[in-house]
Amino acid sequence: MSADELVALVCCDLGAIVRGRALLSSALDDGLAEGVSWVPANHALTPFGPIAEPNPFGSTGDLRLLPDVATRVRVEDDGASALDFILCDIVETDGRPWAACPRSFLRDTLALLESELGARVLASFEHEFQLLLDAPPALAFSLEAQRRAAPFATRVMSSLLAAGVEPERFLAEYAPHQFEIPLAAAEGLASADRSVVFREVVRDVARRLDTRATFVPLLDPSQAGNGVHLHISLLDAGGRSLLYDASRACCLSRLGEQFAAGVLRHARALSALTAASPISAARLTPHRWSAGAVCLAERNREALLRIPPLVTLGGGDAERQLRLEYRGADATANPHLALATILLAGLEGIRERLPAPPILDRDPAELDAADAERYGVGALPSSLEQSLEALAADDTARAWLGPLLYEAYISVKRAEIDAASGRELEENCRRYAAIY
């Protein structure tokens, strides 16, 4: 690495856009110690470009982007300029955490779970994305689809390995030119950091191959969309699962049932933070294999919360595999905010000792009207506006964010709603595809 190369110090903002400033590598040591300057109003920037108005910041104030050197990513490819960046906390000029920093918000949430439950969080983010190619697509899930993605497939896996995010598999998915690359689970803050790194590496590899990768929730409203599935495990200090109990239904412990019940209770408010764009709700409808029912289910991809199968073939350890999968997120959500608020909802369920939610055991399309209501079929908000109203009405969820972060988030999302209003869904999908 030469002294005149650039290293970017970045953060993931409230619209899930990675922003920051770059230093010459020769100046990096100073940047690691004192960070680089940042402005509160940068947190009011919308994905469309303009600053949201009104916002809680105005033109005043100064902050720092303080890099976490453990998150540094450097990926080189064919002699081109390296992708080199470090994730940062947003802090006050004296180093105190800033009240609207999503990464600090997740760190505080993880500390809360550890203090109250003795729990460590192991999580992974599964992203779906599409390559914007003109060629006719191959058949879904086919080997042909994977082979046509060459050399992207091998180069992106190699780059993700170099970035340290542990890709596990490369899958050709259902929609045209759609793929998924599950990542190995990581503990706590690192799991959400991996989500940020993953998206930037995938985009960078596609760009080097003269195409684009998009994580847009819906590229075409008539086709399957691109979701983010959050897999969450809770471990005690000794590494044993707090969610596993072989004697109970689906091997989900009593604490796990309470956690799930808390997530479901606050599901409508959570959608404002996990399905965070004006086009997101259109994906979260029945028969899209996303989250058509606000319920808990085993091996059912229509449920907001799913218990994935426990695979004992080949000697697999069921306890280590037990996790809850939240299926109602997409890449317009800040991953630190999304994971933190899901964890806080689950913690509320444990605190209140909520009763076990019913477990959906069939296709929601087979339910009669009474059962459809019981399992929350179609119960998620049908628009971002409704999601924000649900968040405003949920005193508990709103309080998680604190006044500054809540006001800043609402200002950005209302600006997005205004920018999307009066346009057809198809047009807004195209606009978001160009951003994400």
JSON list of C-alpha atoms in Angstrom, two decimals, residues 1-132:
[
{"chain": "A", "resi": 1, "resn": "MET", "atom": "CA", "xyz": [0.00, 0.00, 0.00]},
{"chain": "A", "resi": 2, "resn": "SER", "atom": "CA", "xyz": [1.46, 3.33, -1.04]},
{"chain": "A", "resi": 3, "resn": "ALA", "atom": "CA", "xyz": [1.32, 6.51, 1.02]},
{"chain": "A", "resi": 4, "resn": "ASP", "atom": "CA", "xyz": [-0.90, 8.29, -1.51]},
{"chain": "A", "resi": 5, "resn": "GLU", "atom": "CA", "xyz": [-3.73, 5.74, -1.50]},
{"chain": "A", "resi": 6, "resn": "LEU", "atom": "CA", "xyz": [-7.06, 6.72, 0.04]},
{"chain": "A", "resi": 7, "resn": "VAL", "atom": "CA", "xyz": [-8.68, 5.11, 3.06]},
{"chain": "A", "resi": 8, "resn": "ALA", "atom": "CA", "xyz": [-12.32, 6.05, 3.64]},
{"chain": "A", "resi": 9, "resn": "LEU", "atom": "CA", "xyz": [-13.68, 6.57, 7.15]},
{"chain": "A", "resi": 10, "resn": "VAL", "atom": "CA", "xyz": [-17.40, 5.88, 6.86]},
{"chain": "A", "resi": 11, "resn": "CYS", "atom": "CA", "xyz": [-20.68, 5.41, 8.68]},
{"chain": "A", "resi": 12, "resn": "CYS", "atom": "CA", "xyz": [-24.02, 3.94, 7.64]},
{"chain": "A", "resi": 13, "resn": "ASP", "atom": "CA", "xyz": [-26.67, 6.63, 7.88]},
{"chain": "A", "resi": 14, "resn": "LEU", "atom": "CA", "xyz": [-30.39, 6.55, 8.66]},
{"chain": "A", "resi": 15, "resn": "GLY", "atom": "CA", "xyz": [-31.23, 5.73, 5.05]},
{"chain": "A", "resi": 16, "resn": "ALA", "atom": "CA", "xyz": [-28.66, 2.89, 5.00]},
{"chain": "A", "resi": 17, "resn": "ILE", "atom": "CA", "xyz": [-26.36, 4.89, 2.73]},
{"chain": "A", "resi": 18, "resn": "VAL", "atom": "CA", "xyz": [-22.64, 4.61, 3.51]},
{"chain": "A", "resi": 19, "resn": "ARG", "atom": "CA", "xyz": [-21.13, 8.08, 3.74]},
{"chain": "A", "resi": 20, "resn": "GLY", "atom": "CA", "xyz": [-17.84, 9.46, 5.01]},
{"chain": "A", "resi": 21, "resn": "ARG", "atom": "CA", "xyz": [-14.53, 11.10, 4.23]},
{"chain": "A", "resi": 22, "resn": "ALA", "atom": "CA", "xyz": [-11.23, 9.74, 2.93]},
{"chain": "A", "resi": 23, "resn": "LEU", "atom": "CA", "xyz": [-7.68, 10.21, 4.16]},
{"chain": "A", "resi": 24, "resn": "LEU", "atom": "CA", "xyz": [-4.35, 9.56, 2.53]},
{"chain": "A", "resi": 25, "resn": "SER", "atom": "CA", "xyz": [-2.99, 6.36, 4.00]},
{"chain": "A", "resi": 26, "resn": "SER", "atom": "CA", "xyz": [0.02, 8.34, 5.23]},
{"chain": "A", "resi": 27, "resn": "ALA", "atom": "CA", "xyz": [-2.34, 10.34, 7.49]},
{"chain": "A", "resi": 28, "resn": "LEU", "atom": "CA", "xyz": [-4.28, 7.35, 8.78]},
{"chain": "A", "resi": 29, "resn": "ASP", "atom": "CA", "xyz": [-2.57, 7.14, 12.18]},
{"chain": "A", "resi": 30, "resn": "ASP", "atom": "CA", "xyz": [-3.79, 10.63, 13.07]},
{"chain": "A", "resi": 31, "resn": "GLY", "atom": "CA", "xyz": [-7.25, 9.75, 11.75]},
{"chain": "A", "resi": 32, "resn": "LEU", "atom": "CA", "xyz": [-7.43, 6.68, 13.96]},
{"chain": "A", "resi": 33, "resn": "ALA", "atom": "CA", "xyz": [-6.71, 8.77, 17.05]},
{"chain": "A", "resi": 34, "resn": "GLU", "atom": "CA", "xyz": [-8.84, 11.85, 16.45]},
{"chain": "A", "resi": 35, "resn": "GLY", "atom": "CA", "xyz": [-11.22, 10.84, 13.67]},
{"chain": "A", "resi": 36, "resn": "VAL", "atom": "CA", "xyz": [-12.36, 13.20, 10.93]},
{"chain": "A", "resi": 37, "resn": "SER", "atom": "CA", "xyz": [-14.85, 16.03, 11.03]},
{"chain": "A", "resi": 38, "resn": "TRP", "atom": "CA", "xyz": [-18.55, 15.34, 10.52]},
{"chain": "A", "resi": 39, "resn": "VAL", "atom": "CA", "xyz": [-21.68, 17.47, 10.63]},
{"chain": "A", "resi": 40, "resn": "PRO", "atom": "CA", "xyz": [-24.96, 16.60, 12.40]},
{"chain": "A", "resi": 41, "resn": "ALA", "atom": "CA", "xyz": [-27.00, 17.62, 9.35]},
{"chain": "A", "resi": 42, "resn": "ASN", "atom": "CA", "xyz": [-25.31, 14.84, 7.37]},
{"chain": "A", "resi": 43, "resn": "HIS", "atom": "CA", "xyz": [-27.64, 12.57, 9.32]},
{"chain": "A", "resi": 44, "resn": "ALA", "atom": "CA", "xyz": [-30.56, 14.39, 7.74]},
{"chain": "A", "resi": 45, "resn": "LEU", "atom": "CA", "xyz": [-29.49, 13.60, 4.18]},
{"chain": "A", "resi": 46, "resn": "THR", "atom": "CA", "xyz": [-32.08, 11.57, 2.31]},
{"chain": "A", "resi": 47, "resn": "PRO", "atom": "CA", "xyz": [-31.32, 8.75, -0.14]},
{"chain": "A", "resi": 48, "resn": "PHE", "atom": "CA", "xyz": [-32.46, 11.07, -2.94]},
{"chain": "A", "resi": 49, "resn": "GLY", "atom": "CA", "xyz": [-29.80, 13.65, -2.06]},
{"chain": "A", "resi": 50, "resn": "PRO", "atom": "CA", "xyz": [-31.40, 16.70, -0.40]},
{"chain": "A", "resi": 51, "resn": "ILE", "atom": "CA", "xyz": [-31.38, 17.32, 3.32]},
{"chain": "A", "resi": 52, "resn": "ALA", "atom": "CA", "xyz": [-34.70, 16.56, 4.98]},
{"chain": "A", "resi": 53, "resn": "GLU", "atom": "CA", "xyz": [-36.53, 19.65, 6.14]},
{"chain": "A", "resi": 54, "resn": "PRO", "atom": "CA", "xyz": [-37.35, 20.23, 8.90]},
{"chain": "A", "resi": 55, "resn": "ASN", "atom": "CA", "xyz": [-34.68, 18.32, 10.81]},
{"chain": "A", "resi": 56, "resn": "PRO", "atom": "CA", "xyz": [-33.39, 18.59, 14.39]},
{"chain": "A", "resi": 57, "resn": "PHE", "atom": "CA", "xyz": [-29.88, 19.74, 13.42]},
{"chain": "A", "resi": 58, "resn": "GLY", "atom": "CA", "xyz": [-29.96, 22.77, 11.15]},
{"chain": "A", "resi": 59, "resn": "SER", "atom": "CA", "xyz": [-26.58, 24.24, 10.30]},
{"chain": "A", "resi": 60, "resn": "THR", "atom": "CA", "xyz": [-25.09, 24.05, 13.79]},
{"chain": "A", "resi": 61, "resn": "GLY", "atom": "CA", "xyz": [-22.85, 21.58, 15.54]},
{"chain": "A", "resi": 62, "resn": "ASP", "atom": "CA", "xyz": [-19.73, 19.53, 14.91]},
{"chain": "A", "resi": 63, "resn": "LEU", "atom": "CA", "xyz": [-19.01, 15.84, 15.32]},
{"chain": "A", "resi": 64, "resn": "ARG", "atom": "CA", "xyz": [-16.27, 13.33, 14.56]},
{"chain": "A", "resi": 65, "resn": "LEU", "atom": "CA", "xyz": [-16.24, 10.06, 12.68]},
{"chain": "A", "resi": 66, "resn": "LEU", "atom": "CA", "xyz": [-14.12, 7.90, 14.98]},
{"chain": "A", "resi": 67, "resn": "PRO", "atom": "CA", "xyz": [-12.84, 4.78, 13.19]},
{"chain": "A", "resi": 68, "resn": "ASP", "atom": "CA", "xyz": [-12.98, 1.29, 14.67]},
{"chain": "A", "resi": 69, "resn": "VAL", "atom": "CA", "xyz": [-9.77, -0.11, 13.23]},
{"chain": "A", "resi": 70, "resn": "ALA", "atom": "CA", "xyz": [-10.97, -3.69, 13.76]},
{"chain": "A", "resi": 71, "resn": "THR", "atom": "CA", "xyz": [-13.54, -3.12, 10.99]},
{"chain": "A", "resi": 72, "resn": "ARG", "atom": "CA", "xyz": [-11.04, -2.14, 8.31]},
{"chain": "A", "resi": 73, "resn": "VAL", "atom": "CA", "xyz": [-11.75, -3.66, 4.89]},
{"chain": "A", "resi": 74, "resn": "ARG", "atom": "CA", "xyz": [-9.22, -3.71, 2.10]},
{"chain": "A", "resi": 75, "resn": "VAL", "atom": "CA", "xyz": [-10.00, -5.57, -1.11]},
{"chain": "A", "resi": 76, "resn": "GLU", "atom": "CA", "xyz": [-7.66, -5.39, -4.10]},
{"chain": "A", "resi": 77, "resn": "ASP", "atom": "CA", "xyz": [-8.59, -6.48, -7.61]},
{"chain": "A", "resi": 78, "resn": "ASP", "atom": "CA", "xyz": [-6.51, -6.62, -10.80]},
{"chain": "A", "resi": 79, "resn": "GLY", "atom": "CA", "xyz": [-4.32, -3.66, -10.00]},
{"chain": "A", "resi": 80, "resn": "ALA", "atom": "CA", "xyz": [-7.22, -1.20, -9.76]},
{"chain": "A", "resi": 81, "resn": "SER", "atom": "CA", "xyz": [-7.58, 1.08, -6.76]},
{"chain": "A", "resi": 82, "resn": "ALA", "atom": "CA", "xyz": [-8.33, -0.95, -3.67]},
{"chain": "A", "resi": 83, "resn": "LEU", "atom": "CA", "xyz": [-11.64, -0.78, -1.84]},
{"chain": "A", "resi": 84, "resn": "ASP", "atom": "CA", "xyz": [-10.32, 0.41, 1.51]},
{"chain": "A", "resi": 85, "resn": "PHE", "atom": "CA", "xyz": [-12.57, 1.69, 4.29]},
{"chain": "A", "resi": 86, "resn": "ILE", "atom": "CA", "xyz": [-13.09, 1.63, 8.05]},
{"chain": "A", "resi": 87, "resn": "LEU", "atom": "CA", "xyz": [-16.44, 1.77, 9.84]},
{"chain": "A", "resi": 88, "resn": "CYS", "atom": "CA", "xyz": [-16.80, 4.57, 12.37]},
{"chain": "A", "resi": 89, "resn": "ASP", "atom": "CA", "xyz": [-18.81, 5.60, 15.38]},
{"chain": "A", "resi": 90, "resn": "ILE", "atom": "CA", "xyz": [-20.25, 9.11, 15.25]},
{"chain": "A", "resi": 91, "resn": "VAL", "atom": "CA", "xyz": [-19.03, 10.89, 18.38]},
{"chain": "A", "resi": 92, "resn": "GLU", "atom": "CA", "xyz": [-18.96, 14.34, 19.96]},
{"chain": "A", "resi": 93, "resn": "THR", "atom": "CA", "xyz": [-15.74, 16.34, 19.58]},
{"chain": "A", "resi": 94, "resn": "ASP", "atom": "CA", "xyz": [-14.63, 15.15, 23.04]},
{"chain": "A", "resi": 95, "resn": "GLY", "atom": "CA", "xyz": [-15.22, 11.50, 22.12]},
{"chain": "A", "resi": 96, "resn": "ARG", "atom": "CA", "xyz": [-18.55, 10.97, 23.87]},
{"chain": "A", "resi": 97, "resn": "PRO", "atom": "CA", "xyz": [-21.05, 8.86, 21.89]},
{"chain": "A", "resi": 98, "resn": "TRP", "atom": "CA", "xyz": [-23.47, 10.96, 19.85]},
{"chain": "A", "resi": 99, "resn": "ALA", "atom": "CA", "xyz": [-27.11, 10.35, 20.71]},
{"chain": "A", "resi": 100, "resn": "ALA", "atom": "CA", "xyz": [-28.10, 9.63, 17.09]},
{"chain": "A", "resi": 101, "resn": "CYS", "atom": "CA", "xyz": [-25.28, 7.23, 16.18]},
{"chain": "A", "resi": 102, "resn": "PRO", "atom": "CA", "xyz": [-26.83, 3.91, 15.01]},
{"chain": "A", "resi": 103, "resn": "ARG", "atom": "CA", "xyz": [-23.68, 1.91, 15.75]},
{"chain": "A", "resi": 104, "resn": "SER", "atom": "CA", "xyz": [-23.52, 3.20, 19.33]},
{"chain": "A", "resi": 105, "resn": "PHE", "atom": "CA", "xyz": [-27.23, 2.50, 19.67]},
{"chain": "A", "resi": 106, "resn": "LEU", "atom": "CA", "xyz": [-26.66, -1.17, 18.83]},
{"chain": "A", "resi": 107, "resn": "ARG", "atom": "CA", "xyz": [-23.65, -1.35, 21.15]},
{"chain": "A", "resi": 108, "resn": "ASP", "atom": "CA", "xyz": [-25.75, -0.01, 24.04]},
{"chain": "A", "resi": 109, "resn": "THR", "atom": "CA", "xyz": [-28.54, -2.49, 23.23]},
{"chain": "A", "resi": 110, "resn": "LEU", "atom": "CA", "xyz": [-26.12, -5.42, 23.30]},
{"chain": "A", "resi": 111, "resn": "ALA", "atom": "CA", "xyz": [-24.81, -4.26, 26.67]},
{"chain": "A", "resi": 112, "resn": "LEU", "atom": "CA", "xyz": [-28.39, -4.09, 27.96]},
{"chain": "A", "resi": 113, "resn": "LEU", "atom": "CA", "xyz": [-29.13, -7.68, 26.94]},
{"chain": "A", "resi": 114, "resn": "GLU", "atom": "CA", "xyz": [-25.94, -8.85, 28.58]},
{"chain": "A", "resi": 115, "resn": "SER", "atom": "CA", "xyz": [-26.68, -7.02, 31.82]},
{"chain": "A", "resi": 116, "resn": "GLU", "atom": "CA", "xyz": [-30.32, -8.15, 32.06]},
{"chain": "A", "resi": 117, "resn": "LEU", "atom": "CA", "xyz": [-30.15, -11.65, 30.60]},
{"chain": "A", "resi": 118, "resn": "GLY", "atom": "CA", "xyz": [-26.49, -12.54, 30.65]},
{"chain": "A", "resi": 119, "resn": "ALA", "atom": "CA", "xyz": [-26.98, -12.96, 26.91]},
{"chain": "A", "resi": 120, "resn": "ARG", "atom": "CA", "xyz": [-24.59, -12.58, 24.02]},
{"chain": "A", "resi": 121, "resn": "VAL", "atom": "CA", "xyz": [-26.08, -12.08, 20.58]},
{"chain": "A", "resi": 122, "resn": "LEU", "atom": "CA", "xyz": [-25.00, -14.11, 17.57]},
{"chain": "A", "resi": 123, "resn": "ALA", "atom": "CA", "xyz": [-26.56, -12.88, 14.33]},
{"chain": "A", "resi": 124, "resn": "SER", "atom": "CA", "xyz": [-26.28, -12.98, 10.57]},
{"chain": "A", "resi": 125, "resn": "PHE", "atom": "CA", "xyz": [-27.83, -10.99, 7.73]},
{"chain": "A", "resi": 126, "resn": "GLU", "atom": "CA", "xyz": [-28.90, -12.74, 4.53]},
{"chain": "A", "resi": 127, "resn": "HIS", "atom": "CA", "xyz": [-29.15, -10.28, 1.64]},
{"chain": "A", "resi": 128, "resn": "GLU", "atom": "CA", "xyz": [-30.82, -10.85, -1.70]},
{"chain": "A", "resi": 129, "resn": "PHE", "atom": "CA", "xyz": [-29.72, -8.68, -4.61]},
{"chain": "A", "resi": 130, "resn": "GLN", "atom": "CA", "xyz": [-29.95, -8.48, -8.39]},
{"chain": "A", "resi": 131, "resn": "LEU", "atom": "CA", "xyz": [-27.50, -7.73, -11.15]},
{"chain": "A", "resi": 132, "resn": "LEU", "atom": "CA", "xyz": [-28.81, -5.22, -13.66]}
]
